[in-house]
Amino acid sequence: MTLMMVATALGWVGAVAGLVAYAMVSRGRWNADSLAFQGTNMVAGVTLLTVAATNGVWPSVAANIAAILIGMNAVATVLRAKKRPARNAPGLTVVEGTAQDRTEPAGQPAAPPHGVLASPRSSAGTPGVGHRVYAEAA
């Protein structure tokens, strides 16, 4: 088996890997920021770089080096995001209240405070059940 045969076989592996990654993202099976997509693209880049270097196709070598570096940067970004502590993640704030929390002029229902849903009233006009609203922290 010659070096050219090995390079050709690697070229086919790289071409198939690149097409699989593209198809998986296009069909919504993988996300562009997934480790599977980025890893598959880097494997394709390394194998195609090997073929290009073996054949002396230097523009393709440069393009594959750029693709590998972009993939490495994306993998590092994904890994940093996974290591980020949960305390930095947005949380939920509980806002509670009932119709009894506010005074209403006779015959006019008061508008609920901003961000709070109005509580239902019974047929007799008495305050209904309290409510709970979740607001995402900014």
PDB file of C-alpha atoms in Angstrom:
ATOM      1  CA  MET A   1       0.000   0.000   0.000  1.00  0.00           C
ATOM      2  CA  THR A   2       1.492   3.291  -1.072  1.00  0.00           C
ATOM      3  CA  LEU A   3       1.296   6.653   0.646  1.00  0.00           C
ATOM      4  CA  MET A   4      -0.969   7.894  -2.123  1.00  0.00           C
ATOM      5  CA  MET A   5      -3.457   5.067  -1.469  1.00  0.00           C
ATOM      6  CA  VAL A   6      -3.523   5.865   2.243  1.00  0.00           C
ATOM      7  CA  ALA A   7      -4.012   9.557   1.505  1.00  0.00           C
ATOM      8  CA  THR A   8      -6.837   8.759  -0.904  1.00  0.00           C
ATOM      9  CA  ALA A   9      -8.564   6.543   1.671  1.00  0.00           C
ATOM     10  CA  LEU A  10      -8.215   9.301   4.286  1.00  0.00           C
ATOM     11  CA  GLY A  11      -9.643  11.757   1.797  1.00  0.00           C
ATOM     12  CA  TRP A  12     -12.763   9.640   1.396  1.00  0.00           C
ATOM     13  CA  VAL A  13     -13.117   9.306   5.185  1.00  0.00           C
ATOM     14  CA  GLY A  14     -12.811  13.078   5.546  1.00  0.00           C
ATOM     15  CA  ALA A  15     -15.271  13.770   2.744  1.00  0.00           C
ATOM     16  CA  VAL A  16     -17.865  11.406   4.240  1.00  0.00           C
ATOM     17  CA  ALA A  17     -17.334  12.825   7.745  1.00  0.00           C
ATOM     18  CA  GLY A  18     -17.835  16.385   6.491  1.00  0.00           C
ATOM     19  CA  LEU A  19     -20.993  15.409   4.616  1.00  0.00           C
ATOM     20  CA  VAL A  20     -22.393  13.537   7.639  1.00  0.00           C
ATOM     21  CA  ALA A  21     -21.800  16.559   9.879  1.00  0.00           C
ATOM     22  CA  TYR A  22     -23.446  18.885   7.377  1.00  0.00           C
ATOM     23  CA  ALA A  23     -26.427  16.556   6.925  1.00  0.00           C
ATOM     24  CA  MET A  24     -26.935  16.122  10.683  1.00  0.00           C
ATOM     25  CA  VAL A  25     -27.014  19.878  11.285  1.00  0.00           C
ATOM     26  CA  SER A  26     -29.199  20.495   8.238  1.00  0.00           C
ATOM     27  CA  ARG A  27     -31.730  17.902   9.405  1.00  0.00           C
ATOM     28  CA  GLY A  28     -31.756  19.310  12.950  1.00  0.00           C
ATOM     29  CA  ARG A  29     -30.212  16.224  14.556  1.00  0.00           C
ATOM     30  CA  TRP A  30     -27.153  18.109  15.772  1.00  0.00           C
ATOM     31  CA  ASN A  31     -26.708  21.739  16.771  1.00  0.00           C
ATOM     32  CA  ALA A  32     -23.920  23.783  15.229  1.00  0.00           C
ATOM     33  CA  ASP A  33     -22.459  24.273  18.721  1.00  0.00           C
ATOM     34  CA  SER A  34     -22.529  20.555  19.599  1.00  0.00           C
ATOM     35  CA  LEU A  35     -19.330  18.665  20.303  1.00  0.00           C
ATOM     36  CA  ALA A  36     -20.412  15.954  17.839  1.00  0.00           C
ATOM     37  CA  PHE A  37     -20.690  18.436  14.969  1.00  0.00           C
ATOM     38  CA  GLN A  38     -17.478  20.287  15.777  1.00  0.00           C
ATOM     39  CA  GLY A  39     -15.530  17.063  16.386  1.00  0.00           C
ATOM     40  CA  THR A  40     -16.719  15.507  13.127  1.00  0.00           C
ATOM     41  CA  ASN A  41     -15.805  18.665  11.230  1.00  0.00           C
ATOM     42  CA  MET A  42     -12.333  18.676  12.782  1.00  0.00           C
ATOM     43  CA  VAL A  43     -11.796  15.011  11.852  1.00  0.00           C
ATOM     44  CA  ALA A  44     -12.855  15.864   8.300  1.00  0.00           C
ATOM     45  CA  GLY A  45     -10.500  18.850   8.280  1.00  0.00           C
ATOM     46  CA  VAL A  46      -7.511  16.829   9.506  1.00  0.00           C
ATOM     47  CA  THR A  47      -8.031  14.040   6.991  1.00  0.00           C
ATOM     48  CA  LEU A  48      -8.628  16.427   4.099  1.00  0.00           C
ATOM     49  CA  LEU A  49      -5.591  18.460   5.171  1.00  0.00           C
ATOM     50  CA  THR A  50      -3.489  15.294   4.984  1.00  0.00           C
ATOM     51  CA  VAL A  51      -4.697  14.556   1.461  1.00  0.00           C
ATOM     52  CA  ALA A  52      -4.127  18.137   0.325  1.00  0.00           C
ATOM     53  CA  ALA A  53      -0.602  18.233   1.793  1.00  0.00           C
ATOM     54  CA  THR A  54       0.277  14.882   0.239  1.00  0.00           C
ATOM     55  CA  ASN A  55      -0.805  16.197  -3.175  1.00  0.00           C
ATOM     56  CA  GLY A  56       0.739  19.652  -2.684  1.00  0.00           C
ATOM     57  CA  VAL A  57      -2.569  21.500  -2.899  1.00  0.00           C
ATOM     58  CA  TRP A  58      -1.562  24.338  -0.591  1.00  0.00           C
ATOM     59  CA  PRO A  59      -4.709  26.498  -0.794  1.00  0.00           C
ATOM     60  CA  SER A  60      -6.704  23.499   0.435  1.00  0.00           C
ATOM     61  CA  VAL A  61      -4.146  22.906   3.197  1.00  0.00           C
ATOM     62  CA  ALA A  62      -4.571  26.517   4.351  1.00  0.00           C
ATOM     63  CA  ALA A  63      -8.382  26.288   4.209  1.00  0.00           C
ATOM     64  CA  ASN A  64      -8.374  23.074   6.250  1.00  0.00           C
ATOM     65  CA  ILE A  65      -6.005  24.556   8.837  1.00  0.00           C
ATOM     66  CA  ALA A  66      -8.431  27.471   9.204  1.00  0.00           C
ATOM     67  CA  ALA A  67     -11.383  25.059   9.538  1.00  0.00           C
ATOM     68  CA  ILE A  68      -9.554  23.053  12.224  1.00  0.00           C
ATOM     69  CA  LEU A  69      -8.682  26.217  14.183  1.00  0.00           C
ATOM     70  CA  ILE A  70     -12.294  27.423  13.998  1.00  0.00           C
ATOM     71  CA  GLY A  71     -13.458  24.011  15.230  1.00  0.00           C
ATOM     72  CA  MET A  72     -10.959  24.058  18.112  1.00  0.00           C
ATOM     73  CA  ASN A  73     -12.185  27.508  19.124  1.00  0.00           C
ATOM     74  CA  ALA A  74     -15.820  26.328  19.000  1.00  0.00           C
ATOM     75  CA  VAL A  75     -15.050  23.231  21.103  1.00  0.00           C
ATOM     76  CA  ALA A  76     -13.216  25.373  23.685  1.00  0.00           C
ATOM     77  CA  THR A  77     -16.198  27.763  23.819  1.00  0.00           C
ATOM     78  CA  VAL A  78     -18.666  24.884  24.305  1.00  0.00           C
ATOM     79  CA  LEU A  79     -16.516  23.327  27.044  1.00  0.00           C
ATOM     80  CA  ARG A  80     -16.163  26.681  28.862  1.00  0.00           C
ATOM     81  CA  ALA A  81     -19.930  27.141  28.735  1.00  0.00           C
ATOM     82  CA  LYS A  82     -20.487  23.672  30.221  1.00  0.00           C
ATOM     83  CA  LYS A  83     -18.054  24.406  33.077  1.00  0.00           C
ATOM     84  CA  ARG A  84     -19.737  27.740  33.899  1.00  0.00           C
ATOM     85  CA  PRO A  85     -21.340  27.457  37.340  1.00  0.00           C
ATOM     86  CA  ALA A  86     -25.125  27.233  37.545  1.00  0.00           C
ATOM     87  CA  ARG A  87     -25.249  30.256  39.839  1.00  0.00           C
ATOM     88  CA  ASN A  88     -24.570  32.477  36.816  1.00  0.00           C
ATOM     89  CA  ALA A  89     -27.580  31.042  34.986  1.00  0.00           C
ATOM     90  CA  PRO A  90     -30.759  33.098  34.892  1.00  0.00           C
ATOM     91  CA  GLY A  91     -33.219  32.110  37.581  1.00  0.00           C
ATOM     92  CA  LEU A  92     -36.859  32.563  38.380  1.00  0.00           C
ATOM     93  CA  THR A  93     -38.285  35.029  40.870  1.00  0.00           C
ATOM     94  CA  VAL A  94     -41.574  34.262  42.590  1.00  0.00           C
ATOM     95  CA  VAL A  95     -44.087  37.101  42.763  1.00  0.00           C
ATOM     96  CA  GLU A  96     -47.081  36.305  44.935  1.00  0.00           C
ATOM     97  CA  GLY A  97     -50.245  38.197  45.658  1.00  0.00           C
ATOM     98  CA  THR A  98     -53.987  38.012  46.087  1.00  0.00           C
ATOM     99  CA  ALA A  99     -56.845  40.368  45.504  1.00  0.00           C
ATOM    100  CA  GLN A 100     -56.775  41.051  49.258  1.00  0.00           C
ATOM    101  CA  ASP A 101     -53.368  42.720  48.903  1.00  0.00           C
ATOM    102  CA  ARG A 102     -54.840  45.952  47.574  1.00  0.00           C
ATOM    103  CA  THR A 103     -57.735  48.177  48.411  1.00  0.00           C
ATOM    104  CA  GLU A 104     -60.398  48.798  45.805  1.00  0.00           C
ATOM    105  CA  PRO A 105     -62.781  51.738  45.502  1.00  0.00           C
ATOM    106  CA  ALA A 106     -66.420  50.725  45.816  1.00  0.00           C
ATOM    107  CA  GLY A 107     -67.715  49.156  42.642  1.00  0.00           C
ATOM    108  CA  GLN A 108     -64.394  49.322  40.740  1.00  0.00           C
ATOM    109  CA  PRO A 109     -61.930  46.474  40.633  1.00  0.00           C
ATOM    110  CA  ALA A 110     -58.317  47.570  40.980  1.00  0.00           C
ATOM    111  CA  ALA A 111     -55.842  46.799  38.214  1.00  0.00           C
ATOM    112  CA  PRO A 112     -53.277  44.217  39.238  1.00  0.00           C
ATOM    113  CA  PRO A 113     -49.696  45.423  39.798  1.00  0.00           C
ATOM    114  CA  HIS A 114     -47.357  45.240  36.808  1.00  0.00           C
ATOM    115  CA  GLY A 115     -46.376  41.638  36.075  1.00  0.00           C
ATOM    116  CA  VAL A 116     -49.079  40.079  38.299  1.00  0.00           C
ATOM    117  CA  LEU A 117     -52.096  38.297  36.929  1.00  0.00           C
ATOM    118  CA  ALA A 118     -55.514  39.299  38.259  1.00  0.00           C
ATOM    119  CA  SER A 119     -57.007  36.771  40.647  1.00  0.00           C
ATOM    120  CA  PRO A 120     -60.466  35.449  39.947  1.00  0.00           C
ATOM    121  CA  ARG A 121     -63.489  36.540  41.971  1.00  0.00           C
ATOM    122  CA  SER A 122     -66.412  34.506  43.116  1.00  0.00           C
ATOM    123  CA  SER A 123     -69.937  35.326  41.979  1.00  0.00           C
ATOM    124  CA  ALA A 124     -70.447  37.264  45.247  1.00  0.00           C
ATOM    125  CA  GLY A 125     -67.566  39.625  44.364  1.00  0.00           C
ATOM    126  CA  THR A 126     -65.263  38.394  47.135  1.00  0.00           C
ATOM    127  CA  PRO A 127     -61.564  37.943  46.493  1.00  0.00           C
ATOM    128  CA  GLY A 128     -60.642  34.703  44.794  1.00  0.00           C
ATOM    129  CA  VAL A 129     -57.714  32.398  45.146  1.00  0.00           C
ATOM    130  CA  GLY A 130     -54.204  33.831  45.443  1.00  0.00           C
ATOM    131  CA  HIS A 131     -51.850  33.424  42.534  1.00  0.00           C
ATOM    132  CA  ARG A 132     -48.181  32.957  41.852  1.00  0.00           C
ATOM    133  CA  VAL A 133     -46.308  34.396  38.903  1.00  0.00           C
ATOM    134  CA  TYR A 134     -42.797  33.423  37.868  1.00  0.00           C
ATOM    135  CA  ALA A 135     -40.667  36.094  36.260  1.00  0.00           C
ATOM    136  CA  GLU A 136     -37.327  35.301  34.661  1.00  0.00           C
ATOM    137  CA  ALA A 137     -34.443  37.261  36.135  1.00  0.00           C
ATOM    138  CA  ALA A 138     -32.544  39.439  33.677  1.00  0.00           C
TER     139      ALA A 138
END
